[in-house]
PDB file of C-alpha atoms in Angstrom:
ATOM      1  CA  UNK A   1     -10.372  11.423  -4.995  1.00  0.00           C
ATOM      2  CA  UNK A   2     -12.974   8.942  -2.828  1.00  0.00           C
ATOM      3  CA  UNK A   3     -12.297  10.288   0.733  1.00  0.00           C
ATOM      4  CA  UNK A   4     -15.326   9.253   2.030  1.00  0.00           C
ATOM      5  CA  UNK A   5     -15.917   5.705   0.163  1.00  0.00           C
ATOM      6  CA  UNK A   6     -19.371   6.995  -1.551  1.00  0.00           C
ATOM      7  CA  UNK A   7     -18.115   6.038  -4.812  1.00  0.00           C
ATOM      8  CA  UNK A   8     -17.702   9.763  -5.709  1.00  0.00           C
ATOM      9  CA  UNK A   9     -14.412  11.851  -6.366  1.00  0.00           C
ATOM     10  CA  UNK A  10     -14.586  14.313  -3.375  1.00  0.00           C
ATOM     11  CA  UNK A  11     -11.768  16.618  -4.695  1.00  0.00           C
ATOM     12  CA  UNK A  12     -10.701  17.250  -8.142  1.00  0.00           C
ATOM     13  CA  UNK A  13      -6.433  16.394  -8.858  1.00  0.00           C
ATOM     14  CA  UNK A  14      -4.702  19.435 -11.051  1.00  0.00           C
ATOM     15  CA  UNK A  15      -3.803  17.086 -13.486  1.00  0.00           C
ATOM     16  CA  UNK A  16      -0.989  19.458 -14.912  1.00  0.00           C
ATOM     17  CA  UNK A  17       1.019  19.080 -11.768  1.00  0.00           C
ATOM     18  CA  UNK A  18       0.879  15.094 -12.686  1.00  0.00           C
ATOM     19  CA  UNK A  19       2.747  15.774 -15.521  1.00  0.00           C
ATOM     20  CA  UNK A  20       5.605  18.249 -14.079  1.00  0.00           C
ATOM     21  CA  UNK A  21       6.526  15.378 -11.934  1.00  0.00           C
ATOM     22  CA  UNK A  22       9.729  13.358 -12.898  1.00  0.00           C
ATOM     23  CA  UNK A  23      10.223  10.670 -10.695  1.00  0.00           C
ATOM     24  CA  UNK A  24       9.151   9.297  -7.000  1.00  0.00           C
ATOM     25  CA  UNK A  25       9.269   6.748  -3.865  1.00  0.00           C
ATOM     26  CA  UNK A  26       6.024   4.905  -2.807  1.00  0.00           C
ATOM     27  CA  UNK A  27       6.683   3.884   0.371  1.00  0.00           C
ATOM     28  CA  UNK A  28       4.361   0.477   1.958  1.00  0.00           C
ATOM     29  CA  UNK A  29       4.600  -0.054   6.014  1.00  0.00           C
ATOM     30  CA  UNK A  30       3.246  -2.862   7.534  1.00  0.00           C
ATOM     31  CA  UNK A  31       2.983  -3.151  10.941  1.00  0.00           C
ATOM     32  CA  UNK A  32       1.516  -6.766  12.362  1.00  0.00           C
ATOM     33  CA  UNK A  33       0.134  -7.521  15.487  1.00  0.00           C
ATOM     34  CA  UNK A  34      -0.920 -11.082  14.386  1.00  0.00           C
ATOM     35  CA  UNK A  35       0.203 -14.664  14.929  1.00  0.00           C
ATOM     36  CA  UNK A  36       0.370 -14.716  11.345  1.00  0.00           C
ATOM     37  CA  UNK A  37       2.763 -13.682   8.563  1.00  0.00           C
ATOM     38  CA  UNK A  38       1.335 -10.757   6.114  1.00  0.00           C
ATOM     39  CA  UNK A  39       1.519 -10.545   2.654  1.00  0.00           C
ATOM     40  CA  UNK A  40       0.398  -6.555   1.133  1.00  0.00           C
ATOM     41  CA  UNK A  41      -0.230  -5.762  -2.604  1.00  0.00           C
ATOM     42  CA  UNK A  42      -1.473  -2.523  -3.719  1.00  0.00           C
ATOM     43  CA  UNK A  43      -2.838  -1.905  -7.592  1.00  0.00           C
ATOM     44  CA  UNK A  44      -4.528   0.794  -9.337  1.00  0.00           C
ATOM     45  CA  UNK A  45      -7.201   0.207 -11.582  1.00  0.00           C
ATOM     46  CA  UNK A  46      -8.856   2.330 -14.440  1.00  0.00           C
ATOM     47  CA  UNK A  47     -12.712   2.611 -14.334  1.00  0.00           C
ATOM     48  CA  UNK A  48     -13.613  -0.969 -16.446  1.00  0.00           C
ATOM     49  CA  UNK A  49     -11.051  -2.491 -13.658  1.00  0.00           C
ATOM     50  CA  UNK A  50      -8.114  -3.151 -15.550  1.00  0.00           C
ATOM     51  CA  UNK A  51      -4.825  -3.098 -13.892  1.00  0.00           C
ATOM     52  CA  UNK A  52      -2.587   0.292 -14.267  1.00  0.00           C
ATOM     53  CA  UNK A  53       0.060  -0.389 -12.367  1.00  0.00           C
ATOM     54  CA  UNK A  54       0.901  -3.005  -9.612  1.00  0.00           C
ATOM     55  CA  UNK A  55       2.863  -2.170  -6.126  1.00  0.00           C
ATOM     56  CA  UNK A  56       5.334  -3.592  -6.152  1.00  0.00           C
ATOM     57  CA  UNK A  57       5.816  -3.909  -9.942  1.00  0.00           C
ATOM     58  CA  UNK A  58       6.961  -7.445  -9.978  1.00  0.00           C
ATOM     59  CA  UNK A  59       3.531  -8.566  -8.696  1.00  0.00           C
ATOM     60  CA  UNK A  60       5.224 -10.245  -5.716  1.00  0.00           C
ATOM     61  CA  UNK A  61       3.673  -9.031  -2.473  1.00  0.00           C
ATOM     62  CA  UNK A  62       5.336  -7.043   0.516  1.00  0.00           C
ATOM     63  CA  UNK A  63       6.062  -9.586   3.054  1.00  0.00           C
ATOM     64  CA  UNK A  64       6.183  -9.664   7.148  1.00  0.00           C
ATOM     65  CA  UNK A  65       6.306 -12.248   9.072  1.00  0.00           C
ATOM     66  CA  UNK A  66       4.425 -12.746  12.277  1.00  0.00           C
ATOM     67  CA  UNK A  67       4.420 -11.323  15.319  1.00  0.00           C
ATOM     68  CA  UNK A  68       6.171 -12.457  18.401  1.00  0.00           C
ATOM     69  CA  UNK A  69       4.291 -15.090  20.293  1.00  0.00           C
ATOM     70  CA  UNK A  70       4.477 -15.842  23.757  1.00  0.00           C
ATOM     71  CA  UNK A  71       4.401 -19.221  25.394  1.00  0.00           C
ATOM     72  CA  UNK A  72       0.377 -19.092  25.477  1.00  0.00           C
ATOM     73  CA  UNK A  73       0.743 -18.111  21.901  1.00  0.00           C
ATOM     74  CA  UNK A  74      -0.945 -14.994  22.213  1.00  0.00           C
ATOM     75  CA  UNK A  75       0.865 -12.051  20.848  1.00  0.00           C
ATOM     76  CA  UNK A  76       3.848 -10.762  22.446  1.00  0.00           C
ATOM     77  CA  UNK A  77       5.625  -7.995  20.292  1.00  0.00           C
ATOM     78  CA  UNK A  78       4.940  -7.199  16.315  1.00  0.00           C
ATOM     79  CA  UNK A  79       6.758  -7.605  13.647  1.00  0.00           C
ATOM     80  CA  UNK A  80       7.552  -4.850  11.165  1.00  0.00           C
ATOM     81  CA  UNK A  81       8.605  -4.002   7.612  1.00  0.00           C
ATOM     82  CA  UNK A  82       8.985  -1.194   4.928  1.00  0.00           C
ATOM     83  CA  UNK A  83       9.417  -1.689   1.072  1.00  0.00           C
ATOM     84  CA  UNK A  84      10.261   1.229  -0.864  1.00  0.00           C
ATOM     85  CA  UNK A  85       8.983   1.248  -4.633  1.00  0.00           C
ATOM     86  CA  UNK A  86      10.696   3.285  -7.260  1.00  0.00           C
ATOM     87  CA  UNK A  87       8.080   5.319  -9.434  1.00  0.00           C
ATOM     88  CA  UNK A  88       8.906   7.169 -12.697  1.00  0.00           C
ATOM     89  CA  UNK A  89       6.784   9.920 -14.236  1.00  0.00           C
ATOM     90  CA  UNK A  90       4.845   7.278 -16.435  1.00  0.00           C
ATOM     91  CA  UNK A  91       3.826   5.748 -13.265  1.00  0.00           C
ATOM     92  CA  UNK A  92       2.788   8.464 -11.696  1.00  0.00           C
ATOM     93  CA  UNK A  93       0.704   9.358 -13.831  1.00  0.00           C
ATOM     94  CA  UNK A  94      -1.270   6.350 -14.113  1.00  0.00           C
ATOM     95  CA  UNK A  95      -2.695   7.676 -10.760  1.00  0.00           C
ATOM     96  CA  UNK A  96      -4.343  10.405 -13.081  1.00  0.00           C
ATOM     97  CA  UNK A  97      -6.311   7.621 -14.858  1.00  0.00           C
ATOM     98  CA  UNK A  98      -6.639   5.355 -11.790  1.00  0.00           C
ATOM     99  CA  UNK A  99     -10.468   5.247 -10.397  1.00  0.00           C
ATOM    100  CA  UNK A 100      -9.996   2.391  -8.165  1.00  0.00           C
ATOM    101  CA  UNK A 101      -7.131   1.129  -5.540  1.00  0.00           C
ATOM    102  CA  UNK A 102      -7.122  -1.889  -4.399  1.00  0.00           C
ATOM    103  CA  UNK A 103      -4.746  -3.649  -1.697  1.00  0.00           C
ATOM    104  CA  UNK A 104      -4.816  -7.489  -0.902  1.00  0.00           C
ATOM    105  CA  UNK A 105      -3.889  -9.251   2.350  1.00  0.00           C
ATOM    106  CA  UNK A 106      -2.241 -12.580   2.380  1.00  0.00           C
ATOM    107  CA  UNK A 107      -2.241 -14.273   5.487  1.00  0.00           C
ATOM    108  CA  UNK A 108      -0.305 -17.710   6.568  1.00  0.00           C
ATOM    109  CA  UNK A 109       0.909 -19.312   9.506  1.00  0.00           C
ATOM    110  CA  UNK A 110       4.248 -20.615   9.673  1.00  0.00           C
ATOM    111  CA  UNK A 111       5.047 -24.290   8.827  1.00  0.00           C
ATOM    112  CA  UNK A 112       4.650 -26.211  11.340  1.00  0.00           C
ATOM    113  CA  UNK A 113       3.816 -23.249  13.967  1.00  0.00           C
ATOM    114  CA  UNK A 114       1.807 -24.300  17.435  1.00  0.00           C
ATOM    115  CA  UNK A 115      -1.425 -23.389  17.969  1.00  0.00           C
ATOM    116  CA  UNK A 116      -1.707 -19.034  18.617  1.00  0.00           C
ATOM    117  CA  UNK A 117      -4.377 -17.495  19.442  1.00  0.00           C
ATOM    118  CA  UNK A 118      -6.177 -14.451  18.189  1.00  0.00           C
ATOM    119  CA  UNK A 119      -7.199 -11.550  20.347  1.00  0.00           C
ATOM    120  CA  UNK A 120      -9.453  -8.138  19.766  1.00  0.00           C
ATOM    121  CA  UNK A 121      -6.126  -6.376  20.338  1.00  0.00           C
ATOM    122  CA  UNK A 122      -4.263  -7.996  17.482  1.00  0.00           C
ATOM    123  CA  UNK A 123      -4.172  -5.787  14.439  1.00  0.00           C
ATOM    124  CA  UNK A 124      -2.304  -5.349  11.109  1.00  0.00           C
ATOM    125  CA  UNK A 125      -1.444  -1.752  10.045  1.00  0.00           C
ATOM    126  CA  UNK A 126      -0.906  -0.666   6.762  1.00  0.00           C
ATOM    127  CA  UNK A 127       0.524   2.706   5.744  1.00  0.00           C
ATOM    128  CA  UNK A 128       1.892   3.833   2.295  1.00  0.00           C
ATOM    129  CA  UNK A 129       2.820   7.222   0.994  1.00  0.00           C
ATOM    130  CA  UNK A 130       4.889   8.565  -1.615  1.00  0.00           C
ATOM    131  CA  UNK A 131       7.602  11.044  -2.175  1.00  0.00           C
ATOM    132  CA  UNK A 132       7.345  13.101  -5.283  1.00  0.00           C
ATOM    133  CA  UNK A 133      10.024  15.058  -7.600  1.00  0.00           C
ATOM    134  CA  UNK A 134       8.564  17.684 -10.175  1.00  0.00           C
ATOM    135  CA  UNK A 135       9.961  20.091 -12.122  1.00  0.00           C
ATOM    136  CA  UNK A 136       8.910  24.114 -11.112  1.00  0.00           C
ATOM    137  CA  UNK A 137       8.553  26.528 -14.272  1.00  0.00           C
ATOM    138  CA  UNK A 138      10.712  29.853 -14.201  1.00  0.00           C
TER     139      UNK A 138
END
């Protein structure tokens, strides 16, 4: 519920709608625009930051390799991926007791890559959202 990164919840979540859900897809797109390969890893914490639940659940990390160099290695076109993550209702809601999110960024160069170089136009995005099932009372 941080929107604005104050360290306050800015809305409050109707936490009986958490439990009407069933299941759901959390979706992770990474889109690079570095010479590098990137690694992503979301988790959710509680409020003494323990882990709740890890994305993806095997604690590997979403991978994508680099972006297309050119012959001066400076970026040429980026690479993409998209992981989709399987959530069921116990997952979901661990967002109810999650305070905290945190994703990591890996970063490597290939084995044995030339020298690239890194430009104020290179960029990494990251995007994740999540499709939801729940169950409607009637």
């Amino acid at each position: 519920g941080d929107t604005t990164g104050d360290g306050g919840a800015d809305y409050v979540v109707d936490r009986s709608r958490l439990h009407d859900i069933q299941n759901g897809n959390m979706y992770i797109e990474v889109v690079n625009g570095l010479p590098l390969s990137v690694d992503v890893q979301v988790q959710l914490l509680d409020g003494s930051r323990q882990v709740l639940l890890s994305i993806p659940r095997s604690g590997e990390q979403v991978g994508v390799g680099s972006a297309t160099v050119d012959a001066q290695g400076t970026v040429a076109v980026p690479a993409s991926g998209r992981s989709m993550i399987l959530l069921t209702s116990a997952d979901v809601r661990s967002f109810d007791t999650a305070r905290y999110m945190v994703y990591t960024l890996s970063f490597a160069t290939a084995p044995g890559a030339s020298a690239v170089r890194f430009r104020m136009s290179d960029y990494v995005h990251v995007r994740i959202w999540s499709s939801l099932s729940y169950r409607v009372n009637g």
